[in-house]
Amino acid sequence: MTKSPTANLRNPRSKAPPRSVHIVGTGSYVPQRVLRNADLEKLVDTTDDWIVTRTGIRERRIAAENECTSDMGAQAALRAMEQAGVRGEDIDLIICATLTPDMPFPATACLIQQKIGAKRAAAFDMEAACSGFLYAVEIGQQFITSGTYNTVLVIGAEKLSTITDWEDRSTCVLFGDGAGAAVLRSSGQTHGILTTCMGADGSQSDILLMPAGGARYPASKESVSGRMHYLKMAGKEVFKNAVVAMQTAAEEALRKCNLTIQDIQCVIPHQANIRILEALADRLGAPMDKVYVNLDRYGNVSAASVAIALDEAARAGRFQRGDLILLVVFGSGLTWAAAVIQW
Ligand code: UT7
């Protein structure tokens, strides 16, 4: 009997279990230039001691002038593809999570498609700020689970240095540039991405934003002179929300797959501030040595943060095949997400 063209699509009434989805390769890329806290002391009224004590950040990477989000995303993607043994033509879909696209349009995912030779792939960007990578993983997973696609490339890439106000000491010490990527594929095995959950609260959209450059305040002399094309943040408010939202998301993800924090070998959170990670670990009951931290070297790289951390932790052997890991993120929107993965 010939196979119907829709044979792979999941019938909602079918009893067949959904296809499990695995991360079969990860990759990351950070630019060469290192900006240390001592360098920032020369730019704004700050000190290495304040930055380390209040944030845990020691240095961050800054992209070269001609190095764009799509260049960094493509480098991370090629490394993930190499590890997965996947060629450009094998990829069905590219999702790029970013709040610093090369241009408002076309999508940075399309520019990456061309750079990695993924000619067959559909490509789009999605924006959920620092939560973007996990939102993109969830979307990619759904396309695979439904049988629509087999191989999805998910990327988090940012050139935050272009929207950082280098005269504002309360934000310019926090951010950096870089990219991370993961290749998602279905497999016959039962483990893989066990659960994901996402959330948002638009009522607090004003505590972390870039006001201008969109339809509300298009670029004008006034928007530029008012420094409205830079990121603005009410730090304390964001801090409090980050801790609560990440705790809630992490607990929901664990509950959904009937696990407790004791079952988890490694927690990989969004890398914004060491004090947020310590408060989160404390509330979840996880010792800090279970929590992967790289913000001391990269600062906050928004959508790329958790993707870079996942790649580094996997390559460093922080968890083994079969281990359970918990990813949890938070960002502007407000948005948050968590995922439990059996590696
Ligand atoms: O990726 C999305 C998620 N983002 C986050 O989660 C970031 C969350 N927020 C934070 O991480 C923290 O709120 C910050 C690191 C941004 C700020 O830390 P804080 O402990 O909340 O400091 P603060 O804003 O309350 O400022 C305390 C003092 C102020 O001085 P006064 O008013 O007490 O005299 C600031 O002006 O620290 C001053 N300050 C600085 N001093 C030296 C703020 N930034 C700096 C600085 N260097 N860079």
Short mmCIF file of C-alpha atoms and ligand atoms in Angstrom, two decimals:
data_model
loop_
_atom_site.label_atom_id
_atom_site.label_comp_id
_atom_site.label_asym_id
_atom_site.label_seq_id
_atom_site.Cartn_x
_atom_site.Cartn_y
_atom_site.Cartn_z
CA MET A 1 0.00 0.00 0.00
CA THR A 2 1.41 3.43 -0.85
CA LYS A 3 1.92 5.79 2.05
CA SER A 4 -0.46 8.74 2.10
CA PRO A 5 1.27 12.13 1.96
CA THR A 6 -0.27 12.95 5.32
CA ALA A 7 0.77 9.68 6.96
CA ASN A 8 3.29 11.45 9.17
CA LEU A 9 0.83 14.03 10.45
CA ARG A 10 -0.48 13.21 13.88
CA ASN A 11 -4.20 12.60 13.97
CA PRO A 12 -5.47 14.28 17.13
CA ARG A 13 -7.77 11.28 17.71
CA SER A 14 -4.97 8.76 17.19
CA LYS A 15 -3.74 6.84 20.23
CA ALA A 16 -0.18 6.76 18.82
CA PRO A 17 2.28 8.45 21.22
CA PRO A 18 3.74 11.72 19.92
CA ARG A 19 7.24 11.48 18.43
CA SER A 20 9.92 12.27 21.00
CA VAL A 21 12.26 15.12 20.16
CA HIS A 22 15.98 15.19 20.92
CA ILE A 23 18.65 17.83 20.91
CA VAL A 24 21.15 15.98 18.70
CA GLY A 25 23.76 18.73 18.50
CA THR A 26 24.62 22.04 20.15
CA GLY A 27 27.01 24.83 19.20
CA SER A 28 27.96 28.29 20.33
CA TYR A 29 30.04 31.24 19.23
CA VAL A 30 31.28 34.32 21.07
CA PRO A 31 33.22 37.18 19.48
CA GLN A 32 36.94 37.54 20.17
CA ARG A 33 36.92 40.97 21.79
CA VAL A 34 36.77 40.82 25.59
CA LEU A 35 35.45 43.87 27.48
CA ARG A 36 36.52 43.65 31.12
CA ASN A 37 35.05 45.49 34.10
CA ALA A 38 38.26 47.52 34.27
CA ASP A 39 37.54 48.78 30.73
CA LEU A 40 34.06 49.90 31.83
CA GLU A 41 35.57 51.84 34.74
CA LYS A 42 37.01 54.13 32.04
CA LEU A 43 33.63 54.59 30.32
CA VAL A 44 31.19 55.20 33.18
CA ASP A 45 31.22 55.84 36.93
CA THR A 46 31.51 52.23 38.08
CA THR A 47 33.96 49.82 39.68
CA ASP A 48 34.96 46.22 39.15
CA ASP A 49 33.99 45.60 42.77
CA TRP A 50 30.41 46.96 42.29
CA ILE A 51 29.85 44.95 39.11
CA VAL A 52 31.21 41.68 40.54
CA THR A 53 29.37 42.05 43.86
CA ARG A 54 26.03 43.15 42.44
CA THR A 55 25.98 40.97 39.28
CA GLY A 56 28.79 38.37 39.26
CA ILE A 57 29.89 39.58 35.81
CA ARG A 58 33.66 40.00 35.21
CA GLU A 59 33.81 40.35 31.44
CA ARG A 60 31.67 40.13 28.31
CA ARG A 61 32.30 39.68 24.56
CA ILE A 62 31.71 42.46 22.05
CA ALA A 63 31.22 41.76 18.34
CA ALA A 64 33.34 43.50 15.73
CA GLU A 65 31.67 46.37 13.88
CA ASN A 66 31.14 44.27 10.74
CA GLU A 67 30.11 41.16 12.68
CA CYS A 68 26.33 40.87 12.76
CA THR A 69 23.83 38.76 14.64
CA SER A 70 23.42 36.52 11.57
CA ASP A 71 27.22 35.94 11.39
CA MET A 72 27.36 34.82 15.01
CA GLY A 73 24.17 32.78 14.63
CA ALA A 74 25.59 31.03 11.56
CA GLN A 75 28.85 30.15 13.37
CA ALA A 76 26.94 28.66 16.31
CA ALA A 77 24.62 26.81 13.90
CA LEU A 78 27.52 25.28 11.93
CA ARG A 79 29.04 23.95 15.17
CA ALA A 80 25.71 22.44 16.25
CA MET A 81 25.24 20.90 12.79
CA GLU A 82 28.74 19.44 12.84
CA GLN A 83 28.11 17.80 16.18
CA ALA A 84 24.73 16.50 15.01
CA GLY A 85 26.14 15.21 11.72
CA VAL A 86 23.56 17.28 9.85
CA ARG A 87 24.19 19.08 6.53
CA GLY A 88 22.52 22.32 5.46
CA GLU A 89 20.24 20.50 3.05
CA ASP A 90 18.94 18.23 5.85
CA ILE A 91 17.38 21.16 7.74
CA ASP A 92 13.62 21.67 7.36
CA LEU A 93 13.16 24.77 9.50
CA ILE A 94 15.32 27.49 11.06
CA ILE A 95 13.99 29.52 13.99
CA CYS A 96 16.16 32.40 15.16
CA ALA A 97 15.34 33.95 18.52
CA THR A 98 16.73 37.47 18.73
CA LEU A 99 15.88 40.99 19.79
CA THR A 100 18.81 42.40 17.83
CA PRO A 101 18.15 41.20 14.26
CA ASP A 102 20.55 42.39 11.54
CA MET A 103 17.62 44.45 10.21
CA PRO A 104 13.91 44.73 11.06
CA PHE A 105 13.38 42.62 7.94
CA PRO A 106 14.18 40.30 6.27
CA ALA A 107 14.39 37.83 9.14
CA THR A 108 17.87 37.07 10.48
CA ALA A 109 16.90 33.36 10.14
CA CYS A 110 16.79 33.87 6.34
CA LEU A 111 20.28 35.45 6.37
CA ILE A 112 21.53 32.48 8.42
CA GLN A 113 19.83 30.05 6.00
CA GLN A 114 21.94 31.48 3.18
CA LYS A 115 25.17 31.44 5.25
CA ILE A 116 24.83 27.76 6.22
CA GLY A 117 23.49 26.50 2.88
CA ALA A 118 20.16 25.26 4.26
CA LYS A 119 18.42 25.75 0.92
CA ARG A 120 15.36 23.60 1.68
CA ALA A 121 14.65 25.18 5.06
CA ALA A 122 11.79 27.48 5.95
CA ALA A 123 13.10 30.29 8.16
CA PHE A 124 11.68 32.85 10.54
CA ASP A 125 12.66 34.95 13.57
CA MET A 126 10.82 35.01 16.83
CA GLU A 127 11.10 37.52 19.63
CA ALA A 128 10.55 36.63 23.25
CA ALA A 129 13.60 38.59 24.47
CA CYS A 130 15.79 36.58 26.86
CA SER A 131 13.23 33.75 26.86
CA GLY A 132 13.44 33.43 23.06
CA PHE A 133 15.64 30.35 22.77
CA LEU A 134 13.36 28.18 24.91
CA TYR A 135 10.26 29.55 23.17
CA ALA A 136 11.95 28.55 19.86
CA VAL A 137 12.78 25.07 21.19
CA GLU A 138 9.12 24.61 22.13
CA ILE A 139 7.96 25.73 18.66
CA GLY A 140 10.53 23.51 16.93
CA GLN A 141 9.48 20.58 19.09
CA GLN A 142 5.84 21.07 18.11
CA PHE A 143 6.68 21.00 14.39
CA ILE A 144 8.55 17.71 14.87
CA THR A 145 5.98 16.13 17.20
CA SER A 146 3.21 16.90 14.71
CA GLY A 147 5.18 15.15 11.96
CA THR A 148 5.45 18.32 9.88
CA TYR A 149 9.26 18.47 10.01
CA ASN A 150 12.11 16.14 10.96
CA THR A 151 15.04 18.47 11.52
CA VAL A 152 14.73 21.91 13.09
CA LEU A 153 17.63 24.28 13.78
CA VAL A 154 17.00 26.60 16.72
CA ILE A 155 19.28 29.59 17.28
CA GLY A 156 19.58 32.31 19.92
CA ALA A 157 21.80 35.14 18.68
CA GLU A 158 22.34 38.69 19.89
CA LYS A 159 24.42 41.77 19.21
CA LEU A 160 23.28 43.60 22.34
CA SER A 161 26.24 45.98 22.17
CA THR A 162 24.29 47.87 19.45
CA ILE A 163 21.32 48.62 21.74
CA THR A 164 23.35 49.17 24.92
CA ASP A 165 23.53 52.75 26.17
CA TRP A 166 27.25 53.07 26.89
CA GLU A 167 26.53 56.19 28.98
CA ASP A 168 24.11 54.39 31.35
CA ARG A 169 26.05 52.63 34.10
CA SER A 170 22.94 50.83 35.36
CA THR A 171 22.67 48.77 32.16
CA CYS A 172 25.91 48.94 30.16
CA VAL A 173 27.78 46.68 32.58
CA LEU A 174 25.29 43.85 32.12
CA PHE A 175 25.20 42.78 28.49
CA GLY A 176 27.33 41.07 25.84
CA ASP A 177 27.21 39.55 22.34
CA GLY A 178 27.17 35.93 21.13
CA ALA A 179 25.10 33.05 19.82
CA GLY A 180 24.09 29.49 20.61
CA ALA A 181 22.27 26.86 18.57
CA ALA A 182 20.71 23.42 18.80
CA VAL A 183 19.58 20.86 16.23
CA LEU A 184 16.28 19.15 17.10
CA ARG A 185 15.29 15.80 15.62
CA SER A 186 12.78 13.06 16.30
CA SER A 187 13.92 9.68 17.48
CA GLY A 188 12.33 6.37 18.32
CA GLN A 189 13.55 6.63 21.91
CA THR A 190 11.35 7.63 24.80
CA HIS A 191 13.57 10.32 26.30
CA GLY A 192 14.53 13.71 24.84
CA ILE A 193 12.56 16.88 25.59
CA LEU A 194 10.21 15.65 28.31
CA THR A 195 8.26 18.84 28.87
CA THR A 196 8.25 22.56 28.17
CA CYS A 197 6.17 25.41 29.52
CA MET A 198 6.00 29.06 28.56
CA GLY A 199 4.34 32.15 30.00
CA ALA A 200 4.03 35.91 29.57
CA ASP A 201 2.74 39.01 31.39
CA GLY A 202 2.26 41.97 29.07
CA SER A 203 1.07 44.18 31.93
CA GLN A 204 4.75 44.67 32.86
CA SER A 205 6.05 45.39 29.37
CA ASP A 206 7.34 48.78 30.52
CA ILE A 207 10.03 47.55 32.95
CA LEU A 208 12.41 46.24 30.27
CA LEU A 209 12.18 47.62 26.76
CA MET A 210 13.71 49.51 23.84
CA PRO A 211 11.18 52.29 23.28
CA ALA A 212 11.98 53.46 19.72
CA GLY A 213 12.64 51.95 16.32
CA GLY A 214 9.26 50.28 15.98
CA ALA A 215 5.87 51.55 14.81
CA ARG A 216 5.15 53.50 18.01
CA TYR A 217 8.27 55.67 17.89
CA PRO A 218 9.89 55.31 14.47
CA ALA A 219 13.42 56.68 14.16
CA SER A 220 13.41 60.49 14.27
CA LYS A 221 15.83 63.20 15.37
CA GLU A 222 13.95 63.31 18.68
CA SER A 223 14.12 59.54 19.24
CA VAL A 224 17.86 59.54 18.62
CA SER A 225 18.61 62.58 20.77
CA GLY A 226 16.36 61.14 23.50
CA ARG A 227 18.48 57.94 23.47
CA MET A 228 15.28 55.98 22.84
CA HIS A 229 17.00 53.37 20.65
CA TYR A 230 18.74 51.89 23.67
CA LEU A 231 17.60 49.27 26.13
CA LYS A 232 15.93 50.67 29.29
CA MET A 233 15.43 48.63 32.43
CA ALA A 234 13.95 49.09 35.89
CA GLY A 235 16.55 46.73 37.35
CA LYS A 236 15.07 46.06 40.77
CA GLU A 237 11.58 45.33 39.39
CA VAL A 238 13.00 43.02 36.74
CA PHE A 239 15.11 41.26 39.37
CA LYS A 240 12.13 40.49 41.62
CA ASN A 241 9.98 39.27 38.72
CA ALA A 242 12.82 37.13 37.33
CA VAL A 243 13.24 35.16 40.55
CA VAL A 244 9.50 34.46 40.99
CA ALA A 245 8.79 33.68 37.32
CA MET A 246 11.77 31.35 36.93
CA GLN A 247 10.90 29.50 40.13
CA THR A 248 7.26 29.10 39.03
CA ALA A 249 8.21 27.97 35.51
CA ALA A 250 10.81 25.49 36.79
CA GLU A 251 8.38 24.00 39.31
CA GLU A 252 5.64 23.73 36.69
CA ALA A 253 7.96 21.93 34.25
CA LEU A 254 9.09 19.49 36.95
CA ARG A 255 5.51 18.85 38.07
CA LYS A 256 4.38 18.20 34.49
CA CYS A 257 6.83 15.31 34.18
CA ASN A 258 6.43 14.07 37.73
CA LEU A 259 9.97 14.90 38.78
CA THR A 260 11.52 16.81 41.67
CA ILE A 261 14.61 18.99 41.71
CA GLN A 262 16.50 16.07 43.29
CA ASP A 263 16.08 14.13 40.01
CA ILE A 264 17.83 16.90 38.05
CA GLN A 265 21.59 16.65 37.40
CA CYS A 266 22.07 20.15 36.00
CA VAL A 267 20.04 23.39 36.04
CA ILE A 268 20.81 25.72 33.13
CA PRO A 269 19.21 29.12 33.73
CA HIS A 270 19.18 32.42 31.83
CA GLN A 271 22.40 34.18 32.77
CA ALA A 272 21.44 37.66 34.00
CA ASN A 273 22.79 38.07 37.53
CA ILE A 274 24.47 35.65 39.95
CA ARG A 275 22.21 36.90 42.76
CA ILE A 276 19.14 35.90 40.70
CA LEU A 277 20.64 32.43 40.17
CA GLU A 278 21.45 32.05 43.88
CA ALA A 279 17.92 33.11 44.88
CA LEU A 280 16.43 30.72 42.30
CA ALA A 281 18.60 27.82 43.45
CA ASP A 282 17.67 28.52 47.05
CA ARG A 283 13.92 28.59 46.30
CA LEU A 284 14.12 25.41 44.20
CA GLY A 285 16.24 23.64 46.83
CA ALA A 286 19.11 23.05 44.41
CA PRO A 287 22.74 23.37 45.51
CA MET A 288 24.63 25.98 43.47
CA ASP A 289 27.00 23.31 42.15
CA LYS A 290 24.05 21.92 40.18
CA VAL A 291 23.55 25.31 38.49
CA TYR A 292 25.59 26.06 35.37
CA VAL A 293 27.00 29.60 35.45
CA ASN A 294 28.90 31.40 32.69
CA LEU A 295 27.68 34.98 33.22
CA ASP A 296 31.03 35.85 34.80
CA ARG A 297 32.59 35.46 31.31
CA TYR A 298 29.78 36.64 28.98
CA GLY A 299 27.31 38.75 30.99
CA ASN A 300 23.71 38.61 29.83
CA VAL A 301 23.45 37.66 26.13
CA SER A 302 19.63 37.64 26.12
CA ALA A 303 18.23 34.92 23.80
CA ALA A 304 21.73 33.50 23.31
CA SER A 305 22.49 33.10 27.03
CA VAL A 306 20.85 29.77 27.77
CA ALA A 307 21.84 28.40 24.34
CA ILE A 308 25.53 29.16 24.94
CA ALA A 309 25.30 27.78 28.48
CA LEU A 310 23.65 24.56 27.25
CA ASP A 311 26.37 24.02 24.64
CA GLU A 312 29.20 24.74 27.07
CA ALA A 313 27.75 22.56 29.84
CA ALA A 314 27.17 19.64 27.43
CA ARG A 315 30.68 19.88 25.95
CA ALA A 316 32.22 20.19 29.43
CA GLY A 317 30.53 16.92 30.44
CA ARG A 318 28.39 18.56 33.14
CA PHE A 319 25.77 15.89 32.39
CA GLN A 320 25.79 12.53 30.61
CA ARG A 321 23.48 10.73 28.23
CA GLY A 322 20.30 9.83 30.11
CA ASP A 323 20.76 12.57 32.73
CA LEU A 324 17.90 14.98 33.43
CA ILE A 325 18.50 18.69 32.92
CA LEU A 326 16.30 21.70 33.63
CA LEU A 327 16.47 24.86 31.50
CA VAL A 328 14.73 27.98 32.75
CA VAL A 329 14.61 31.51 31.34
CA PHE A 330 13.08 34.94 31.89
CA GLY A 331 12.99 38.16 29.90
CA SER A 332 11.29 41.28 28.65
CA GLY A 333 7.62 40.99 27.79
CA LEU A 334 7.57 39.84 30.48
CA THR A 335 8.19 36.29 29.27
CA TRP A 336 9.45 33.09 30.86
CA ALA A 337 9.84 29.42 29.99
CA ALA A 338 11.27 26.16 31.29
CA ALA A 339 12.08 22.75 29.83
CA VAL A 340 13.05 19.38 31.26
CA ILE A 341 15.24 17.29 28.97
CA GLN A 342 16.54 13.76 29.35
CA TRP A 343 19.87 14.07 27.56
O1 UT7 B 1 17.71 39.57 30.90
C1 UT7 B 1 16.54 40.02 31.51
C2 UT7 B 1 16.69 39.95 32.91
N1 UT7 B 1 17.52 41.01 33.45
C3 UT7 B 1 17.74 40.96 34.72
O2 UT7 B 1 17.31 40.02 35.31
C4 UT7 B 1 18.46 42.09 35.42
C5 UT7 B 1 17.83 42.24 36.76
N2 UT7 B 1 18.33 43.34 37.60
C6 UT7 B 1 19.57 43.29 38.14
O3 UT7 B 1 20.34 42.40 37.88
C7 UT7 B 1 19.94 44.35 39.14
O4 UT7 B 1 18.78 45.06 39.52
C8 UT7 B 1 21.02 45.36 38.63
C9 UT7 B 1 22.35 44.65 38.54
C10 UT7 B 1 20.61 45.91 37.29
C11 UT7 B 1 21.16 46.51 39.62
O5 UT7 B 1 21.48 46.02 40.91
P1 UT7 B 1 20.72 46.56 42.20
O6 UT7 B 1 21.32 45.91 43.35
O7 UT7 B 1 19.26 46.35 41.96
O8 UT7 B 1 21.14 48.07 42.20
P2 UT7 B 1 20.21 49.36 42.14
O9 UT7 B 1 19.67 49.54 40.77
O10 UT7 B 1 19.25 49.36 43.28
O11 UT7 B 1 21.29 50.48 42.42
C12 UT7 B 1 21.94 50.57 43.70
C13 UT7 B 1 22.93 51.71 43.62
C14 UT7 B 1 22.32 53.00 43.07
O12 UT7 B 1 22.93 54.08 43.75
P3 UT7 B 1 22.18 54.81 44.95
O13 UT7 B 1 20.90 55.32 44.37
O14 UT7 B 1 21.97 53.77 45.99
O15 UT7 B 1 23.15 55.87 45.35
C15 UT7 B 1 22.76 52.99 41.64
O16 UT7 B 1 22.85 54.31 41.11
O17 UT7 B 1 23.98 51.34 42.72
C16 UT7 B 1 24.13 52.37 41.75
N3 UT7 B 1 24.57 51.75 40.52
C17 UT7 B 1 25.88 51.56 40.24
N4 UT7 B 1 26.99 51.86 40.91
C18 UT7 B 1 28.17 51.52 40.34
C19 UT7 B 1 23.82 51.27 39.50
N5 UT7 B 1 24.64 50.76 38.54
C20 UT7 B 1 25.90 50.93 38.97
C21 UT7 B 1 27.16 50.62 38.43
N6 UT7 B 1 28.25 50.94 39.15
N7 UT7 B 1 27.30 50.00 37.24
#
